[in-house]
PDB file of C-alpha atoms in Angstrom:
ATOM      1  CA  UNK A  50      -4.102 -15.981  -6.905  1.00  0.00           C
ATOM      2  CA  UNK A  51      -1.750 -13.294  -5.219  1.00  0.00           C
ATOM      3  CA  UNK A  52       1.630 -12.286  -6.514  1.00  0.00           C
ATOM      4  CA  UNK A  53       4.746 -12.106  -3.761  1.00  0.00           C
ATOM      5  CA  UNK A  54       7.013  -9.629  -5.196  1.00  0.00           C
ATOM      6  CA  UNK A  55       8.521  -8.122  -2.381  1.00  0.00           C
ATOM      7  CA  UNK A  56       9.822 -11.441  -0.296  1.00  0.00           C
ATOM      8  CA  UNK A  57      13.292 -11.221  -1.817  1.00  0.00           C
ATOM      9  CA  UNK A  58      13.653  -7.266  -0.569  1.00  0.00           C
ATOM     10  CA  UNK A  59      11.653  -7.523   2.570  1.00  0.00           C
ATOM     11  CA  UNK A  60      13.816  -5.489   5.033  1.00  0.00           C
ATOM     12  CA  UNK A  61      14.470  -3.225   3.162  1.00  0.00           C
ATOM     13  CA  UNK A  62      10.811  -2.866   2.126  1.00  0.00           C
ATOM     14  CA  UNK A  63       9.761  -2.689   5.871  1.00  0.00           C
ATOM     15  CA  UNK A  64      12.462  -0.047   6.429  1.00  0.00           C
ATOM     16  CA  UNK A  65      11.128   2.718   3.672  1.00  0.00           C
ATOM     17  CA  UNK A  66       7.629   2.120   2.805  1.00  0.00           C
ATOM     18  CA  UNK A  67       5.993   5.289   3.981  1.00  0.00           C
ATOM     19  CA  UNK A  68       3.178   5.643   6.551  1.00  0.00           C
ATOM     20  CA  UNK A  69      -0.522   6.236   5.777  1.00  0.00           C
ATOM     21  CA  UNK A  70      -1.355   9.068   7.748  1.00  0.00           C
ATOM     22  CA  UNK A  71      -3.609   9.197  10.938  1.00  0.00           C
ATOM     23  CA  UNK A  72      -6.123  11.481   9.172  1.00  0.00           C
ATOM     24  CA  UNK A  73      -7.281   8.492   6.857  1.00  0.00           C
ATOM     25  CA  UNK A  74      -7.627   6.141   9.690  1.00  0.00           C
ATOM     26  CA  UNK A  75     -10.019   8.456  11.431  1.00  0.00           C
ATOM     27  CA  UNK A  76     -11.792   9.139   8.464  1.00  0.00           C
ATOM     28  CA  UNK A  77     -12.407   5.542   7.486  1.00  0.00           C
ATOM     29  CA  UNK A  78     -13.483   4.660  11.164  1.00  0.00           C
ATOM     30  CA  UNK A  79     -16.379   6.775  11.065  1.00  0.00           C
ATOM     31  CA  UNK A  80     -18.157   4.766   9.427  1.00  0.00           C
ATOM     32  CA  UNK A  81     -17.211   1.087  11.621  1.00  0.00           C
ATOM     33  CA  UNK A  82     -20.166   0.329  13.650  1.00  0.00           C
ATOM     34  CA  UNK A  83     -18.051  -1.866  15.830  1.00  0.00           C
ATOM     35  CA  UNK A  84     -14.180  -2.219  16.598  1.00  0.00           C
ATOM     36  CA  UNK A  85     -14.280  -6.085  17.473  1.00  0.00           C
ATOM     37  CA  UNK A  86     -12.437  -7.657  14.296  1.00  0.00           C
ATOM     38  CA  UNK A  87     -10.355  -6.308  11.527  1.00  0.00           C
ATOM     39  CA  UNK A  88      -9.042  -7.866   8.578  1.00  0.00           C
ATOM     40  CA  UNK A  89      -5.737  -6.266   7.192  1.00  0.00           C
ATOM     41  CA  UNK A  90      -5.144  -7.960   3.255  1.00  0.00           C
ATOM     42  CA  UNK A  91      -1.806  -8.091   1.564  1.00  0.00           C
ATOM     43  CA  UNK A  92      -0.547  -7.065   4.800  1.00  0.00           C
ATOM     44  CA  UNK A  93       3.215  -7.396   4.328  1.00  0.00           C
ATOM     45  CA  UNK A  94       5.434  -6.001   7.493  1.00  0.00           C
ATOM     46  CA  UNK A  95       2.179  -5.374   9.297  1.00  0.00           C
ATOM     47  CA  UNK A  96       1.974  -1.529   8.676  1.00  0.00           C
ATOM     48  CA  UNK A  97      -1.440  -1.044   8.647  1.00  0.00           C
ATOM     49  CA  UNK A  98      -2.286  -4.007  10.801  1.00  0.00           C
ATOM     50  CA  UNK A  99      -0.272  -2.720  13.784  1.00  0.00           C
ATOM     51  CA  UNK A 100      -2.484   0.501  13.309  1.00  0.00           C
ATOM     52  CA  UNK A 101      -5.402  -1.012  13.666  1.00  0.00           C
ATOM     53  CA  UNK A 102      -4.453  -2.750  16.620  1.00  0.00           C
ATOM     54  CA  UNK A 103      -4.536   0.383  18.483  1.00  0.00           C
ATOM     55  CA  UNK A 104      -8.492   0.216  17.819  1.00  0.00           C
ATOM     56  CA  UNK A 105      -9.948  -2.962  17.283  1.00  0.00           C
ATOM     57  CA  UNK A 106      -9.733  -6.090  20.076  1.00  0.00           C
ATOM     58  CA  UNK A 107      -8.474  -8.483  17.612  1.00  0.00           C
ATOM     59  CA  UNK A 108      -6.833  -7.935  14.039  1.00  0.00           C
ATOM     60  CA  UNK A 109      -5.991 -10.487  11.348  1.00  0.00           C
ATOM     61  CA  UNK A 110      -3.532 -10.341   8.842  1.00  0.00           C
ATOM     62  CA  UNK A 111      -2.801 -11.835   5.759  1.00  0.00           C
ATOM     63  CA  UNK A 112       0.027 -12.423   3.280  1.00  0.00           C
ATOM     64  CA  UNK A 113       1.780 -14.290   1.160  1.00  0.00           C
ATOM     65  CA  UNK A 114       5.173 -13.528   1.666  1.00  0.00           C
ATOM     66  CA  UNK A 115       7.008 -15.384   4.616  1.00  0.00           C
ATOM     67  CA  UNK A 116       9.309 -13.081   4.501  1.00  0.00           C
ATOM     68  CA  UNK A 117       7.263 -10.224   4.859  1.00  0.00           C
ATOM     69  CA  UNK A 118       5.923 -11.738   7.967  1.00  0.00           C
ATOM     70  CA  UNK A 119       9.185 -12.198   9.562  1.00  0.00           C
ATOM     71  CA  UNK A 120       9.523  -8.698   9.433  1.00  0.00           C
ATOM     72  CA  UNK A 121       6.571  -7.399  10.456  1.00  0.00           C
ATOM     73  CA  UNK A 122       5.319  -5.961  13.543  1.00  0.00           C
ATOM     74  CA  UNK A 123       3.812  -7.664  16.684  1.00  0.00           C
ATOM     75  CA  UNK A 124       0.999  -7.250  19.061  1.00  0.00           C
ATOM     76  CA  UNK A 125      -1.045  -9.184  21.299  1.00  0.00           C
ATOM     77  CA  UNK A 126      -3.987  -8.828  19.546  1.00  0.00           C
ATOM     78  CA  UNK A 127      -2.030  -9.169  15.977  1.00  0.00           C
ATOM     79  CA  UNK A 128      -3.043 -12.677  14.089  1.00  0.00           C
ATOM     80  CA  UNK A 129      -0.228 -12.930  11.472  1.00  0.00           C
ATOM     81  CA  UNK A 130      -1.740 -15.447   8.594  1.00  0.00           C
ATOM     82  CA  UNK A 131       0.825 -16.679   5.544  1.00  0.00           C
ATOM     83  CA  UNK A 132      -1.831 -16.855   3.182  1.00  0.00           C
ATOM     84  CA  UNK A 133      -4.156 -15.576   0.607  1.00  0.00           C
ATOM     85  CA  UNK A 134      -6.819 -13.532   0.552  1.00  0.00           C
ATOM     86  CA  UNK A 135      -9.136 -15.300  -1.988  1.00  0.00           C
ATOM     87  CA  UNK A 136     -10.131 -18.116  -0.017  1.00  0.00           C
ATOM     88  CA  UNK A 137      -9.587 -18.332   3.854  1.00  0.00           C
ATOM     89  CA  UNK A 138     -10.691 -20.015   7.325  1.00  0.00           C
ATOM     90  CA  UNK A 139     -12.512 -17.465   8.864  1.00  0.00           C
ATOM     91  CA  UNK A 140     -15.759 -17.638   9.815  1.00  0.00           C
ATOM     92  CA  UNK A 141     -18.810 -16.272   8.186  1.00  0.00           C
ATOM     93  CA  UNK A 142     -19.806 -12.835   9.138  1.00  0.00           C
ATOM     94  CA  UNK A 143     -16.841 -12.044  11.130  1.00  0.00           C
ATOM     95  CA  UNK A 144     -15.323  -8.624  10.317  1.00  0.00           C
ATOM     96  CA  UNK A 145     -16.253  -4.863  10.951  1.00  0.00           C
ATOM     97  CA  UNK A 146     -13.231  -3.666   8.719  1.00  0.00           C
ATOM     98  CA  UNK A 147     -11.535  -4.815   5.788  1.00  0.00           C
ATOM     99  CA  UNK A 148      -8.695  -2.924   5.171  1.00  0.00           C
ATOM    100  CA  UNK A 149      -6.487  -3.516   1.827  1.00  0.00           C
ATOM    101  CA  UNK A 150      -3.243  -0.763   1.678  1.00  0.00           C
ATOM    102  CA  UNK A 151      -1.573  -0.704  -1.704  1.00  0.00           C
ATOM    103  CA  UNK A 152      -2.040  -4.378  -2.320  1.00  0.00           C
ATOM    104  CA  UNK A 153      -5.534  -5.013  -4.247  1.00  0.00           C
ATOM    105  CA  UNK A 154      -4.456  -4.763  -7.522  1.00  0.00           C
ATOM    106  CA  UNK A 155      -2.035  -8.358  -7.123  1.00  0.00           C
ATOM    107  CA  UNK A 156      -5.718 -10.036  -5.863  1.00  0.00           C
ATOM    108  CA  UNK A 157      -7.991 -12.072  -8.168  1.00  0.00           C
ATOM    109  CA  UNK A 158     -10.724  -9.322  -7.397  1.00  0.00           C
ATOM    110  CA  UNK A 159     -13.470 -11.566  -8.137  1.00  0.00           C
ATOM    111  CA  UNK A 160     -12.803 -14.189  -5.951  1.00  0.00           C
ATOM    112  CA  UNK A 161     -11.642 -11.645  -2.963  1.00  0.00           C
ATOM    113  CA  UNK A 162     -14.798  -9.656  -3.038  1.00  0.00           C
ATOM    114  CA  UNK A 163     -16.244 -13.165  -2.500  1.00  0.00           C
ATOM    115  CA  UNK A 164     -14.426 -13.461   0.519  1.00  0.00           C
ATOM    116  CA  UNK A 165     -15.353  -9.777   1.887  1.00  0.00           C
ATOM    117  CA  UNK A 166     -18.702 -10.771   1.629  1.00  0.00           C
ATOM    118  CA  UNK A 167     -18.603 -14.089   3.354  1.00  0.00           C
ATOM    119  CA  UNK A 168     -16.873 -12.816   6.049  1.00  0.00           C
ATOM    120  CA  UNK A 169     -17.687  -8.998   6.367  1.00  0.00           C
ATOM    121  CA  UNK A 170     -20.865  -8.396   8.584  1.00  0.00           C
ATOM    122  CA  UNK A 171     -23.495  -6.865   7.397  1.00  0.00           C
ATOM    123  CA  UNK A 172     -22.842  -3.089   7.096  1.00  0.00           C
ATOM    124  CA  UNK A 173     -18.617  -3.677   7.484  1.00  0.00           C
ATOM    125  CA  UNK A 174     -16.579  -1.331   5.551  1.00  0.00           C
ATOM    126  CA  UNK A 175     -14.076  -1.979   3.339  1.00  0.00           C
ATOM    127  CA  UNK A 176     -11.327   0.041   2.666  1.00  0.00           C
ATOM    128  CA  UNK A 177      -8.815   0.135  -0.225  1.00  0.00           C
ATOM    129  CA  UNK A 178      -6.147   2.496  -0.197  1.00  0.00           C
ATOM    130  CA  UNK A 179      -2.290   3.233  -1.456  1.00  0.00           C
ATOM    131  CA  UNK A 180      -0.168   6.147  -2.760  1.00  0.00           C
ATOM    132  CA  UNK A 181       1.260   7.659  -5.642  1.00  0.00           C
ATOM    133  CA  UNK A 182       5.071   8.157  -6.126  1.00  0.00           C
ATOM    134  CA  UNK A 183       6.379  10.668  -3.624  1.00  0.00           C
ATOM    135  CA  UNK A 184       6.031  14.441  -4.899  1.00  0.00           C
ATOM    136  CA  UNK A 185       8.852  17.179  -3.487  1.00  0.00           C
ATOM    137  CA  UNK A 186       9.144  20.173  -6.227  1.00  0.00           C
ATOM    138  CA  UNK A 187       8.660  20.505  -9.699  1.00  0.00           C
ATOM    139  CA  UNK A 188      12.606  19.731 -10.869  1.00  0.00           C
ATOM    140  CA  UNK A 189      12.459  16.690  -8.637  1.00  0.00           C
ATOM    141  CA  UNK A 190       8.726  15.921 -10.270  1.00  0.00           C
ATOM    142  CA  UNK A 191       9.605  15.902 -13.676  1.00  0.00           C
ATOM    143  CA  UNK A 192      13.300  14.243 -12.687  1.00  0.00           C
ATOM    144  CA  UNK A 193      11.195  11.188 -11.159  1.00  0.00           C
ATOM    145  CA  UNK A 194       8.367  11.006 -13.561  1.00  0.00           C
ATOM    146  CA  UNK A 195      11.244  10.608 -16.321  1.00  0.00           C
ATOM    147  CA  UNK A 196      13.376   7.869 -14.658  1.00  0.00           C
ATOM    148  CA  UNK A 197       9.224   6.586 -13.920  1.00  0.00           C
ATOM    149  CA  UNK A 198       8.272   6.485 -17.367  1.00  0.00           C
ATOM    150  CA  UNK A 199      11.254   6.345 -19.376  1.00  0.00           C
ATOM    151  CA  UNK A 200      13.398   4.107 -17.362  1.00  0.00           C
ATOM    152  CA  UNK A 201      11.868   1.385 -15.109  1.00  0.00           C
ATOM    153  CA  UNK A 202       8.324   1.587 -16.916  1.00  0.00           C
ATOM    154  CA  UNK A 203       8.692  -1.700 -19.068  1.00  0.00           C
ATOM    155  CA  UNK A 204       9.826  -3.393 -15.967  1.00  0.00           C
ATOM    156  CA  UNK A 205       6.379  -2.379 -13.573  1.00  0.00           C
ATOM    157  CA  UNK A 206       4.017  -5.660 -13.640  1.00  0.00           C
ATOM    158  CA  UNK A 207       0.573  -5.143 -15.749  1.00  0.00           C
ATOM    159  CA  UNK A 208      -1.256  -4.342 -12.617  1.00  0.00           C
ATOM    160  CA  UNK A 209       0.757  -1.251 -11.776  1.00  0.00           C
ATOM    161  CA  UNK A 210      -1.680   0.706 -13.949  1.00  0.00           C
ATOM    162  CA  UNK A 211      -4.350   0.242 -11.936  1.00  0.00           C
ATOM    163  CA  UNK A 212      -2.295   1.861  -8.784  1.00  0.00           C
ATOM    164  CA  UNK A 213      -1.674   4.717 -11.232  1.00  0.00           C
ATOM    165  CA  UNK A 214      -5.649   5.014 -12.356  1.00  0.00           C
ATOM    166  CA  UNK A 215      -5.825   5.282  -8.114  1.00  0.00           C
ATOM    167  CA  UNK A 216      -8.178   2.556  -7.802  1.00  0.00           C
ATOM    168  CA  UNK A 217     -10.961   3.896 -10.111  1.00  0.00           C
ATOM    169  CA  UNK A 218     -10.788   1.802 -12.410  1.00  0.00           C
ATOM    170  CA  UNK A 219     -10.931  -1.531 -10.886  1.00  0.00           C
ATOM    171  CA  UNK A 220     -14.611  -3.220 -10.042  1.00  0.00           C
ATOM    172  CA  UNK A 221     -15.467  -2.441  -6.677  1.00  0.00           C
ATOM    173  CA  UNK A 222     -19.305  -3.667  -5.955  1.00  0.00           C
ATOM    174  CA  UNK A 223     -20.192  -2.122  -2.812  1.00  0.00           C
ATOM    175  CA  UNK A 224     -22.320   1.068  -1.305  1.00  0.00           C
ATOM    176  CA  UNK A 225     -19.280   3.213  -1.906  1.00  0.00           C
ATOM    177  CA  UNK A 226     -18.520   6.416   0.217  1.00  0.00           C
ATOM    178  CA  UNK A 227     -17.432   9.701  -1.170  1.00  0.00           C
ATOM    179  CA  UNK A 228     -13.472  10.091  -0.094  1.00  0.00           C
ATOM    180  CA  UNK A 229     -11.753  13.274   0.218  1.00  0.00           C
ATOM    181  CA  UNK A 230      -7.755  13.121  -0.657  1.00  0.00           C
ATOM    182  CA  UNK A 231      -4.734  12.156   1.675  1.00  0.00           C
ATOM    183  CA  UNK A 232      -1.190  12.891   1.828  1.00  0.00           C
ATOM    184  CA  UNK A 233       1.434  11.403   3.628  1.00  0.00           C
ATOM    185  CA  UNK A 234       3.949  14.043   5.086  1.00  0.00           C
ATOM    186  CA  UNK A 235       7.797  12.579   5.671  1.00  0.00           C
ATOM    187  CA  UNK A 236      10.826  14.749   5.896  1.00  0.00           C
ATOM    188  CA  UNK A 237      13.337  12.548   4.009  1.00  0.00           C
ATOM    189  CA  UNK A 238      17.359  12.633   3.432  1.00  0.00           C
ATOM    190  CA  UNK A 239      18.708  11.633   0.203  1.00  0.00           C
ATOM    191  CA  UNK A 240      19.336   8.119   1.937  1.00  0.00           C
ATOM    192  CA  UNK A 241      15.420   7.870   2.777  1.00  0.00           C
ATOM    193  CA  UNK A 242      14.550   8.307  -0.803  1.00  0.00           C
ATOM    194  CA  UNK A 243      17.465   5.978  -2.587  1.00  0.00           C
ATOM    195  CA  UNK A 244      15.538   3.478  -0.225  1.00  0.00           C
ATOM    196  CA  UNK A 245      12.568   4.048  -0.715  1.00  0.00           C
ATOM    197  CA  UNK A 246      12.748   4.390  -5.182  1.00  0.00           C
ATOM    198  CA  UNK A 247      14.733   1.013  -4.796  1.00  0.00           C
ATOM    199  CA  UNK A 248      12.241  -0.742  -3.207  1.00  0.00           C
ATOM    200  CA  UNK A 249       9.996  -0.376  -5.991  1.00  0.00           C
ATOM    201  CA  UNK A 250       9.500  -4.199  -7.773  1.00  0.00           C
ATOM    202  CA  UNK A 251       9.889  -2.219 -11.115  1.00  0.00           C
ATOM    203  CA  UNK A 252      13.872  -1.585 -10.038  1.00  0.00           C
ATOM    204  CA  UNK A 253      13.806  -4.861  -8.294  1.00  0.00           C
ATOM    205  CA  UNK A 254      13.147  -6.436 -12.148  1.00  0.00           C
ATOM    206  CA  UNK A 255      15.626  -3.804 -13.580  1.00  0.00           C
ATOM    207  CA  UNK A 256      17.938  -4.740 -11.311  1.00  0.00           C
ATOM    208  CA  UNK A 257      18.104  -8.367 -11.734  1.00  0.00           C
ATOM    209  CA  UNK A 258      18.251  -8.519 -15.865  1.00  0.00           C
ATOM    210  CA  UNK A 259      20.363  -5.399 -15.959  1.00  0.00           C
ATOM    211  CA  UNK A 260      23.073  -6.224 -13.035  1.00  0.00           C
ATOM    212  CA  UNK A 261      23.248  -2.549 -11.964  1.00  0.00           C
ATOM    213  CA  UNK A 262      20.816   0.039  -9.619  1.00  0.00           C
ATOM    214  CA  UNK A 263      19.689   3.131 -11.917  1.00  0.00           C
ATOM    215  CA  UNK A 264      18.190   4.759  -8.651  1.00  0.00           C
ATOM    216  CA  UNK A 265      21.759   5.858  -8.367  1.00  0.00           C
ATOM    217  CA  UNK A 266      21.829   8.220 -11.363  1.00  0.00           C
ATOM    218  CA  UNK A 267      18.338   9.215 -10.307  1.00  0.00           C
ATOM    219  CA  UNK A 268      19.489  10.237  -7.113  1.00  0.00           C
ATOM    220  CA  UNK A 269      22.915  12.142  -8.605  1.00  0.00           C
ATOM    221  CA  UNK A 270      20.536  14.015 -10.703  1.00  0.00           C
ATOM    222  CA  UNK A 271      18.080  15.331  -8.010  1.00  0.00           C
ATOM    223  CA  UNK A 272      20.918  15.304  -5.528  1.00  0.00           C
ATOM    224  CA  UNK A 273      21.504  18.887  -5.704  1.00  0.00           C
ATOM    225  CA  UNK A 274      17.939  19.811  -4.543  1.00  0.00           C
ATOM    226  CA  UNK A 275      18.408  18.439  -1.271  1.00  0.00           C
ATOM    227  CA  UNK A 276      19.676  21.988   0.241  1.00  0.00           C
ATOM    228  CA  UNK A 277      19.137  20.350   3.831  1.00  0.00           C
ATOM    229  CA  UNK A 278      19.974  17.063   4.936  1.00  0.00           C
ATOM    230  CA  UNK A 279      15.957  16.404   5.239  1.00  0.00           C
ATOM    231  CA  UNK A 280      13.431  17.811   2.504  1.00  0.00           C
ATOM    232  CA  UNK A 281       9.741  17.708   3.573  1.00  0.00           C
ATOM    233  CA  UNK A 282       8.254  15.663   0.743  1.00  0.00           C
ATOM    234  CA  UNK A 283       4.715  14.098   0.464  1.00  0.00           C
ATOM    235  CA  UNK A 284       2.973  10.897  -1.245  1.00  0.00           C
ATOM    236  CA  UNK A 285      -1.039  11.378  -2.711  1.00  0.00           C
ATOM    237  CA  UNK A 286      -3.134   9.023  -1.153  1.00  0.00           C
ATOM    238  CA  UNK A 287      -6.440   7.723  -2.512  1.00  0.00           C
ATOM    239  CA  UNK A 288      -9.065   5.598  -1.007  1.00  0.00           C
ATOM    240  CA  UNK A 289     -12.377   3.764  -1.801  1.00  0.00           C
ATOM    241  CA  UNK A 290     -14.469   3.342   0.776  1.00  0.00           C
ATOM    242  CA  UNK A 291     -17.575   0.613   0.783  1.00  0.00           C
ATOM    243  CA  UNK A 292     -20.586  -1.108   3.054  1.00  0.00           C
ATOM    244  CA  UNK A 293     -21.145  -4.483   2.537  1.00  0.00           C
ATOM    245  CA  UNK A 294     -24.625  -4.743   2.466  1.00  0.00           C
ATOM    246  CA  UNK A 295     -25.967  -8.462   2.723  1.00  0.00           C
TER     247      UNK A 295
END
């Protein structure tokens, strides 16, 4: 079954999560035979769903959180669904896209890729995607990766590795596509990225059994490396891209 981590936090999630970038879209919609019906998984605040809304004549969109969905974007041809992934109403053979952003490592995999191939046509693609922590310059790097690995790391869930390994690592038992590499270009204040770091359900958990934020010593640290009030920083994104083939 899914985890919902992010209900307690979810404005503030919708506010700062970062925005994939339109290169990937157009990339992954290459290979969609047909724009009739997308799936968006783990959708939280509807990021990715409201993109593909722009395309397809009717999107569906799933998640656990509540909360999530109260704060997510709506469209006409939007289909907001407080539910799982693993198991769901839809009918056979249904989708041209499956789209999962930063959310497939909380799914039981096995089960899910069930699902895609119930209710993927023949030949849909599937598309699993997220981001690394965002990059800046190398002072700010190794600042981050520090408060990263020394500081929040015990407090990550198990399945944050598997974000780290970029997807590789994880089953995925489809015709998969060769990917190039994405980045997500943001020019951020000092506000953008106390925000953002917060967000993070690793601070979430330090934040509860500790009582106090430690983005805020993070953020003294690096402070003095925001020479404007907006720095142009970037997040690495990966994909894997698959055909269901039935």
């Amino acid at each position: 079954m899914s985890k919902d981590l992010f209900s307690g936090h979810a404005k503030d999630y919708a506010a700062f999560r970062p925005v994939y970038p339109k290169a990937l879209y157009d990339f992954i919609y290459q290979f969609v035979e047909r724009f009739d019906n997308a799936w968006d998984c783990g959708t939280g605040n509807g990021q990715v769903a409201t993109v593909l809304a722009n395309t397809f004549v009717n999107v569906h969109a799933s998640d656990l959180s509540a909360r999530q969905l109260e704060n997510a974007t709506h469209a006409h041809n939007i289909h907001y669904h407080l539910s799982g992934v693993e198991h769901t109403t839809f009918g056979d053979n249904t989708f041209d896209l499956i789209t999962i952003g930063q959310a497939i490592h909380w799914f039981d995999r096995a089960n899910f890729y069930k699902e895609v191939n119930r209710v993927g046509k023949n030949k849909a693609i599937i598309a699993v995607f997220g981001y690394n922590p965002v990059r800046f310059c190398q002072p700010f790097d190794e600042a981050l990766n520090r408060f990263y690995f020394d500081v929040i790391y015990p407090y990550w869930d198990a399945e944050r590795k598997v974000v780290e390994d970029q997807y590789r690592t994880i089953s995925f038992p489809f015709e998969e596509i060769k990917t190039p590499a994405f980045k997500i270009e943001l020019d951020w204040s000092i506000r953008d990225l106390h925000g953002y770091i917060t967000t993070w359900s690793a601070v979430q958990n330090f934040i509860k059994k500790k009582g106090f934020n430690p983005v805020d010593e993070l953020v003294q640290e690096v402070k003095p490396l925001w020479t404007r009030d907006k720095e142009s920083v970037y997040f690495p994104v990966f994909l894997r891209l698959g055909r269901i083939n039935k």
